[in-house]
Short mmCIF file of C-alpha atoms and ligand atoms in Angstrom, two decimals:
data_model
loop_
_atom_site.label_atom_id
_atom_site.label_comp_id
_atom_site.label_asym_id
_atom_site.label_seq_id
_atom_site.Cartn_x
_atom_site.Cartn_y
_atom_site.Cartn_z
CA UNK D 1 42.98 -91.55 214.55
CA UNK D 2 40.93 -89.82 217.10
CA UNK D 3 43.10 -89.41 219.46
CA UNK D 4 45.43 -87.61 217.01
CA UNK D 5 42.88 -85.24 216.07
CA UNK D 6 42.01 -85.01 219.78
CA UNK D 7 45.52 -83.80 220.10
CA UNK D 8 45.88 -81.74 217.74
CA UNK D 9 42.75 -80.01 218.43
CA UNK D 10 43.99 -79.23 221.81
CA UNK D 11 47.04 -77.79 220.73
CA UNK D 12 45.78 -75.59 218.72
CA UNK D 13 42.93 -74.53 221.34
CA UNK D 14 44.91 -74.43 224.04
CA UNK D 15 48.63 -74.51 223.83
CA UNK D 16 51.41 -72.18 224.51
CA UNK D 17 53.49 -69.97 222.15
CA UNK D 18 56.82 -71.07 223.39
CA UNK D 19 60.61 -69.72 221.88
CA UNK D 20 62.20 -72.18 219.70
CA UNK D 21 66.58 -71.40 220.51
CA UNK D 22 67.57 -74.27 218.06
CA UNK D 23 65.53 -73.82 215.13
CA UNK D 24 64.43 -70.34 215.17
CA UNK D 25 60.30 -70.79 214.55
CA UNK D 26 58.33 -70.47 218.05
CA UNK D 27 55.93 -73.51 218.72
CA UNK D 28 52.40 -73.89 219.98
CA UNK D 29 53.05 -76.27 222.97
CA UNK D 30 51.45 -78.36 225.35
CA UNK D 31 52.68 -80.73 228.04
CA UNK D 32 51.88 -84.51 228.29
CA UNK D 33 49.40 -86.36 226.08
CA UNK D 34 49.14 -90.32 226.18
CA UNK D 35 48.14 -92.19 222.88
CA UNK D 36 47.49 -96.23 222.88
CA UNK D 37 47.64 -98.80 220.25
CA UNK D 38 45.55 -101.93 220.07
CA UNK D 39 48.39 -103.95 218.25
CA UNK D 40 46.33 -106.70 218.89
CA UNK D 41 42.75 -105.74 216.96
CA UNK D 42 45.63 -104.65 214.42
CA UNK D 43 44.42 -101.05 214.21
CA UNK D 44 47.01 -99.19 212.41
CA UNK D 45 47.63 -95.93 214.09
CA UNK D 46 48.02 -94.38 210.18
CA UNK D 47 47.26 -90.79 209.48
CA UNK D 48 43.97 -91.00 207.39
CA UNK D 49 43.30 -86.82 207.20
CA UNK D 50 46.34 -86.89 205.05
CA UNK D 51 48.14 -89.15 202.72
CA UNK D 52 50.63 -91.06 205.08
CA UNK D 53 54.13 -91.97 203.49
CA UNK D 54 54.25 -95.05 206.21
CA UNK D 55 57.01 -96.58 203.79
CA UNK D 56 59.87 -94.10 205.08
CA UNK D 57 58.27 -94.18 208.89
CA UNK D 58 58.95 -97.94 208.61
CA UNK D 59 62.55 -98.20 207.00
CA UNK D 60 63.57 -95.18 209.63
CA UNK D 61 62.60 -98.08 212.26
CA UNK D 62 64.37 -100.27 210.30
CA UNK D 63 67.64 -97.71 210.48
CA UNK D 64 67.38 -97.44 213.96
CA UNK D 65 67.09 -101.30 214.42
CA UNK D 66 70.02 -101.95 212.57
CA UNK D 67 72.41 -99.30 214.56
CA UNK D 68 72.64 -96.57 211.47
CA UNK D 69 74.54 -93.32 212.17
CA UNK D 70 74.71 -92.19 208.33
CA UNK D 71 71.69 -90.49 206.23
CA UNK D 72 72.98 -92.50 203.63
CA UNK D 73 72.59 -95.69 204.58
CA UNK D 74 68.62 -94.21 205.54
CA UNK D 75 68.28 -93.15 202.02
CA UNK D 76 69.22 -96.00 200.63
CA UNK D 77 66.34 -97.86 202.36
CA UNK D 78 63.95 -95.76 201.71
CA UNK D 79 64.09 -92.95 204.01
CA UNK D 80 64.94 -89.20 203.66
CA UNK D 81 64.17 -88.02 207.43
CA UNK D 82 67.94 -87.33 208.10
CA UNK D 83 69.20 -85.55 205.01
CA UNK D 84 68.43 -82.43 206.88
CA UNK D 85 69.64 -83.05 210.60
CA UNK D 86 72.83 -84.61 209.11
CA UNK D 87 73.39 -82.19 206.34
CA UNK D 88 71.85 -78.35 206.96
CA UNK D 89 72.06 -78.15 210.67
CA UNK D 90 74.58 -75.43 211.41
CA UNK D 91 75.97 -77.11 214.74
CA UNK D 92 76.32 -79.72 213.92
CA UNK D 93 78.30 -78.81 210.33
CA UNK D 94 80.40 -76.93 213.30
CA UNK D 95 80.39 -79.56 215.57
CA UNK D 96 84.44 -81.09 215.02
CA UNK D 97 83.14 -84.47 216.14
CA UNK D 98 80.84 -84.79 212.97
CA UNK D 99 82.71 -87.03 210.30
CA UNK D 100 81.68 -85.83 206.78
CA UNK D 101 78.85 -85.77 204.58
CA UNK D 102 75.81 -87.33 205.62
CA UNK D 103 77.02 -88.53 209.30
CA UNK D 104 74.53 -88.52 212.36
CA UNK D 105 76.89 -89.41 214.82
CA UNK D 106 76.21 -91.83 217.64
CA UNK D 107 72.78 -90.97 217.41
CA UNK D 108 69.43 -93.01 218.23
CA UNK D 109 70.36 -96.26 217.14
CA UNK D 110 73.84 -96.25 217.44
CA UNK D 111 73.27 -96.04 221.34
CA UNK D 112 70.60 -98.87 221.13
CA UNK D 113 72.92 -101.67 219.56
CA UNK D 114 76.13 -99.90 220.84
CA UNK D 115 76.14 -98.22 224.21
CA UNK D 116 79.84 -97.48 225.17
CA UNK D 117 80.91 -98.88 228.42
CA UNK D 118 83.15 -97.32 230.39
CA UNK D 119 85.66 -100.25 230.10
CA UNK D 120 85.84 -99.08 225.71
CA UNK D 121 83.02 -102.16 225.43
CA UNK D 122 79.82 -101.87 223.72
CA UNK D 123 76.74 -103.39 224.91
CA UNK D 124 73.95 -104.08 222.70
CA UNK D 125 70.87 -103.18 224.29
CA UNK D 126 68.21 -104.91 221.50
CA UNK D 127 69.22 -108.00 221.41
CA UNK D 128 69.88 -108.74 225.26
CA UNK D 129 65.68 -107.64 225.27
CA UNK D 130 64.98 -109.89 222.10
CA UNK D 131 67.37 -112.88 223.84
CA UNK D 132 64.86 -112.18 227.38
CA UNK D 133 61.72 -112.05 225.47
CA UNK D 134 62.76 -115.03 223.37
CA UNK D 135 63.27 -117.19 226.66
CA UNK D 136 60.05 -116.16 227.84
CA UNK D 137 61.60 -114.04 230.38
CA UNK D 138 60.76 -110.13 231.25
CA UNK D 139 62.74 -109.03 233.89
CA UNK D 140 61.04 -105.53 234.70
CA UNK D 141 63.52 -103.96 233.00
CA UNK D 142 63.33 -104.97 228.89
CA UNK D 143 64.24 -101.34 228.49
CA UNK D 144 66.24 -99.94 225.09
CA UNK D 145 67.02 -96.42 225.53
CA UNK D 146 68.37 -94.18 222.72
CA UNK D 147 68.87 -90.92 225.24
CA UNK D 148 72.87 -90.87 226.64
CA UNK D 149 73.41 -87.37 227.38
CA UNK D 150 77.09 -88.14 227.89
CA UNK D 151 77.28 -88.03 224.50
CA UNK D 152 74.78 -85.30 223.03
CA UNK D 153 77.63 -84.00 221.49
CA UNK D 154 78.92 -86.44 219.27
CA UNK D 155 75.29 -86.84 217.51
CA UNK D 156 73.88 -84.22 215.12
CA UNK D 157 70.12 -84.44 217.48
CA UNK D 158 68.67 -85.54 220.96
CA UNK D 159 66.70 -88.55 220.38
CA UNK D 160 62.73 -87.46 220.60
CA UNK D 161 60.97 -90.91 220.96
CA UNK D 162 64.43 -92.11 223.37
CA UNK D 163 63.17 -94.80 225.62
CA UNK D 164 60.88 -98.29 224.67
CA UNK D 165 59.88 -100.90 227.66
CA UNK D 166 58.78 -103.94 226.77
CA UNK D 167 56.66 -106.16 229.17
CA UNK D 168 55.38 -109.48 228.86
CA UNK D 169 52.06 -110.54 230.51
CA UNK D 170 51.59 -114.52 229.92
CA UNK D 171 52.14 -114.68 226.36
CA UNK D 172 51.16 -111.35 225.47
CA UNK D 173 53.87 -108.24 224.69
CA UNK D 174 52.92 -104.67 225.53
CA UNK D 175 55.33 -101.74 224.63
CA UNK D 176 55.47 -98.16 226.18
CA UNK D 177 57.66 -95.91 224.32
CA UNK D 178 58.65 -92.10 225.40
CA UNK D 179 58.88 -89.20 223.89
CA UNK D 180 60.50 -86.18 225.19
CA UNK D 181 59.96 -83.54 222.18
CA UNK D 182 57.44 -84.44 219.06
CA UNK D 183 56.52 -82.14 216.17
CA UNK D 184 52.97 -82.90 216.14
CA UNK D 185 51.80 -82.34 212.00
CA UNK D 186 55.44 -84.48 210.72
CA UNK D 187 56.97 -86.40 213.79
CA UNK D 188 53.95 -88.10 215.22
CA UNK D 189 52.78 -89.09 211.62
CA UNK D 190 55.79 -91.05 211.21
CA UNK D 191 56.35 -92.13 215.56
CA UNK D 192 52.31 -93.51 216.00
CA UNK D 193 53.83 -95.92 212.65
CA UNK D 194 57.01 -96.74 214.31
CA UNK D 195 55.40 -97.36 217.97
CA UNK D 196 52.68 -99.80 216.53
CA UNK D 197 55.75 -101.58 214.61
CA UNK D 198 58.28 -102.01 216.93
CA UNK D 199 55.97 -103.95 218.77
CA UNK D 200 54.42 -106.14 216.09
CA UNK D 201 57.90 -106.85 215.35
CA UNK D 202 59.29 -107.64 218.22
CA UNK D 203 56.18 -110.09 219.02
CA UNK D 204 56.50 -111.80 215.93
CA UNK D 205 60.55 -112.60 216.38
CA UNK D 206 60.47 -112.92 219.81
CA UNK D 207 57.27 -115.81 219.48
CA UNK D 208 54.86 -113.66 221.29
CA UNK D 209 50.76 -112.26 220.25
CA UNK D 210 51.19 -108.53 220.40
CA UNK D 211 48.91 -106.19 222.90
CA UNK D 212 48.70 -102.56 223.14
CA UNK D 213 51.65 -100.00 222.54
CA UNK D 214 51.23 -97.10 225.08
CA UNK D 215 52.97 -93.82 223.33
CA UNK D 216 54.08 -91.41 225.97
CA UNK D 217 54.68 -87.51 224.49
CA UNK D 218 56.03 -84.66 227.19
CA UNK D 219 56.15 -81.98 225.01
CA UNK D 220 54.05 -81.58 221.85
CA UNK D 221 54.29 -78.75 219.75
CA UNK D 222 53.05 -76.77 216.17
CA UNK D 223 55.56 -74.67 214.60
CA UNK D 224 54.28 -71.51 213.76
CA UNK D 225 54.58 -72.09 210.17
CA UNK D 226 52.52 -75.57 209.65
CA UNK D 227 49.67 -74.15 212.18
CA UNK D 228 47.72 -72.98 209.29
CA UNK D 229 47.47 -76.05 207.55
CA UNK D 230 46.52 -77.57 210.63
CA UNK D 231 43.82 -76.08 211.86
CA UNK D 232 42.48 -74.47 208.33
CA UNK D 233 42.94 -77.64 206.45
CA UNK D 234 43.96 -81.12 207.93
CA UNK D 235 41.24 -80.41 210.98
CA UNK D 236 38.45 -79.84 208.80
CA UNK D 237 38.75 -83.12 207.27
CA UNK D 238 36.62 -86.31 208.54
CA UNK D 239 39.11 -89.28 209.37
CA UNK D 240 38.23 -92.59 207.43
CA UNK D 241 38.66 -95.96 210.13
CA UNK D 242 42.00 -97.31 210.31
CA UNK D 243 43.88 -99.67 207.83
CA UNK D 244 45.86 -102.95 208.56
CA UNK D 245 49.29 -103.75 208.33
CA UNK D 246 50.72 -107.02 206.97
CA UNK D 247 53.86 -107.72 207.67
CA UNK D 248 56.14 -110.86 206.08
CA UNK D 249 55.61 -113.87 208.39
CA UNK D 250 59.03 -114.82 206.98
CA UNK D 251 60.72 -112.58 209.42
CA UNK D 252 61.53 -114.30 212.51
CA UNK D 253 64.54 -113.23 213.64
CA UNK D 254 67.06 -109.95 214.45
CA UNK D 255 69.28 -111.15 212.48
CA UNK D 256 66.49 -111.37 209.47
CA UNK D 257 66.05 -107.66 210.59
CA UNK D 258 69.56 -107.07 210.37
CA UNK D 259 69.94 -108.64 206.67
CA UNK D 260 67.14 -108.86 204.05
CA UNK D 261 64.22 -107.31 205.69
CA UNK D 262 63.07 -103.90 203.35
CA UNK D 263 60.15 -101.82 203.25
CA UNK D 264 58.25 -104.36 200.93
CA UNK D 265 57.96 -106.83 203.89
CA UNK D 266 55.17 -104.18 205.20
CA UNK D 267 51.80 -103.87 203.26
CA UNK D 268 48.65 -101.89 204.38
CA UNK D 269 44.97 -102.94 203.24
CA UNK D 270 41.95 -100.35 203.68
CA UNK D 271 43.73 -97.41 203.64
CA UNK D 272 41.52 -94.65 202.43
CA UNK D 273 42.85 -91.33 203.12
CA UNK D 274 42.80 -87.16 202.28
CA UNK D 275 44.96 -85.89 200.07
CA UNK D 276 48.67 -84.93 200.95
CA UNK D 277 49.87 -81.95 202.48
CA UNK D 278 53.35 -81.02 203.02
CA UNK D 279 54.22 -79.07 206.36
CA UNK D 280 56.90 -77.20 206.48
CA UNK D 281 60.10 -79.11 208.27
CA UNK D 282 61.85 -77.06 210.93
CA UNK D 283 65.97 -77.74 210.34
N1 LIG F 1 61.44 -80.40 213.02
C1 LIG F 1 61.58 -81.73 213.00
N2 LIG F 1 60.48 -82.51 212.99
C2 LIG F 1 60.60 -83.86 212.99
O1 LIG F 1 59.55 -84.53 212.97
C3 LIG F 1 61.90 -84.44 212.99
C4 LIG F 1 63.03 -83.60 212.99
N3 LIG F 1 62.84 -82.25 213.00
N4 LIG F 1 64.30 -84.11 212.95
C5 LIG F 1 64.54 -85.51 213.06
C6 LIG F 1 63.42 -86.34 212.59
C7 LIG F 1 63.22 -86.44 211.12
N5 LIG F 1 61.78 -86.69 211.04
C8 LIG F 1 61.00 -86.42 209.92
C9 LIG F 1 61.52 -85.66 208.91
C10 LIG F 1 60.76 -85.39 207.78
C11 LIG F 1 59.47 -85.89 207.69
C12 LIG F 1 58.70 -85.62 206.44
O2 LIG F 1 59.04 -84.77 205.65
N6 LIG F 1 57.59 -86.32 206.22
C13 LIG F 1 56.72 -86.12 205.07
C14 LIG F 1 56.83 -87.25 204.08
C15 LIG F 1 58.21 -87.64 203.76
C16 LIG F 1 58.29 -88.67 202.66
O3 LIG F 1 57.69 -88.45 201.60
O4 LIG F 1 58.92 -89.70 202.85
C17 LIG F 1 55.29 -86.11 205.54
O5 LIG F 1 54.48 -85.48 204.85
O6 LIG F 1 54.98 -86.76 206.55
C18 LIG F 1 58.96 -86.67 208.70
C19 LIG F 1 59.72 -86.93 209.83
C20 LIG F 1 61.20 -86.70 212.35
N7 LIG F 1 62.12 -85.83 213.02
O1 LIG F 2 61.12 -88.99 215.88
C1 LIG F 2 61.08 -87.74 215.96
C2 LIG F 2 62.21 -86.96 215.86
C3 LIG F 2 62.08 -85.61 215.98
N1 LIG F 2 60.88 -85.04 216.19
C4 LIG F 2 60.81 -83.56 216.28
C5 LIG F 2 60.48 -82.93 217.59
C6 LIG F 2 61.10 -81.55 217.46
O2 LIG F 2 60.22 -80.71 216.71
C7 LIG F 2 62.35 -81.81 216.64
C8 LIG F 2 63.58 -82.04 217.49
O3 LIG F 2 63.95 -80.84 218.09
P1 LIG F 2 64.56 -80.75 219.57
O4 LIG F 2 65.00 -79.31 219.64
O5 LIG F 2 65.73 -81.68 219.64
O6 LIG F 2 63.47 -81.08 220.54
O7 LIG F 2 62.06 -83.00 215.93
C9 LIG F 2 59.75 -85.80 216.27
O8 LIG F 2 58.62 -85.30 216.44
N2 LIG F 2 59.89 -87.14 216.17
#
């Protein structure tokens, strides 16, 4: 939690006012921050200076796990994070590639279970890393990338957090994930969740103890409009330690992942936290 605040303190004491093209609203911006994860001590990287909602960070995993390009199949596992992007942004209702209500394109996850080869195959990036890390075997390059800028434009956004290594050390997983763009007061709330997850996850189905999750941001940014609440309200507060998270030893596969896995298979104990606030969500 302190490095969050850490963060966000720095942003707002020393960051850059920087146009915004896409969504209008300029941002307060710096460049490169690292954040780490002891997935091992089981130190849940959960907003406590607000009330999280880590339910919809973790089915929007989920989504992305399972290869989801519609905001309805998000919604119907708990997550609204896409209505918007899918729905309200005005390129992408022009783009001619977008299918209808709700689509995403071949966004995120759709890239990470179904890359297009050049020969009209698809190769599925997750499970050739879960099949490695299975076997016991990392070979330098347990890498599942979301970002294919061939195809920007048949998806309705860039992916943000696009890239995730895994790397096995004896019988121990570690995870670094990048991120090229992250909206610091919403995005990171839900990413720090989704980081610490992944790899849990993947440790438990792939028979491994989990280690740290290294989060790698590039740019990190305020909009103008949630700076208020920022620094006037959510920086004022003292954070509480950090909760645990439980998740359903039952799951030991992809394919569990795939099928019957939901958000209930992920419980938190000793989470004490502020009260809510809602930012305002730049379309
Ligand atoms: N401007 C912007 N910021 C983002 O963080 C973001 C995007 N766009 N577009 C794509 C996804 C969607 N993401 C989102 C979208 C909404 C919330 C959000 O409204 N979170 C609320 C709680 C939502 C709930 O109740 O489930 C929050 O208070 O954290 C979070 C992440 C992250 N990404
Ligand atoms: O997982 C996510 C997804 C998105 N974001 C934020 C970062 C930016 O504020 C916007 C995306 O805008 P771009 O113009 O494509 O950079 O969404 C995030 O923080 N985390």
């Amino acid at each position: 939690m302190k490095q969050y605040l850490d963060l966000c303190r720095r942003i707002v004491d020393t960051g850059t006012w920087v146009e915004n093209e896409r969504t209008g609203i300029r941002c307060l911006t710096v460049i490169n921050a690292d954040l780490e994860y002891n997935v091992a001590a089981n130190e849940f990287p959960l907003i406590t200076t607000r009330k999280s909602f880590f339910k919809a960070a973790i089915a929007e995993l989920l989504g992305y796990l399972r290869g989801y390009d519609s905001a309805a199949q998000f919604r119907d596992i708990g997550c609204n994070t896409w209505n918007a992007n899918a729905n309200e942004n005005q390129a992408w209702l022009n783009n001619p590639n977008r299918r209808g209500e709700d689509d995403m394109g071949r966004v995120y996850g759709v890239q990470g279970r179904s890359w297009q080869k050049p020969d009209g195959t698809h190769l599925d990036q997750l499970k050739k890393v879960v099949d490695n890390l299975s076997r016991g075997v990392d070979d330098r390059g347990e890498i599942i990338t979301f970002y294919n800028p061939g195809e920007f434009e048949l998806g309705c956004l860039r992916p943000c957090m696009h890239t995730h290594t895994f790397s096995l050390l004896g019988d121990t997983l570690h995870l670094t994930s990048y991120q090229r763009s992250c909206d610091v007061p919403l995005g990171l709330n839900f990413n720090q969740i989704q980081v610490f997850t992944l790899l849990a996850l993947v440790a438990q189905i792939t028979g491994h103890k989990p280690g740290m999750a290294y989060h790698k941001i590039v740019n990190a940014h305020i909009y103008e409009n949630q700076l208020e609440l920022m620094r006037d309200v959510q920086l004022k507060r003292e954070p509480f330690p950090s909760p645990q998270l439980h998740i359903n030893p039952k799951i030991k596969s992809l394919e569990d992942l795939e099928t019957w896995v939901s958000t209930d298979d992920f419980e938190i104990s000793g989470y004490q936290h502020h009260e809510a606030i809602r930012y305002p969500f730049a379309v």
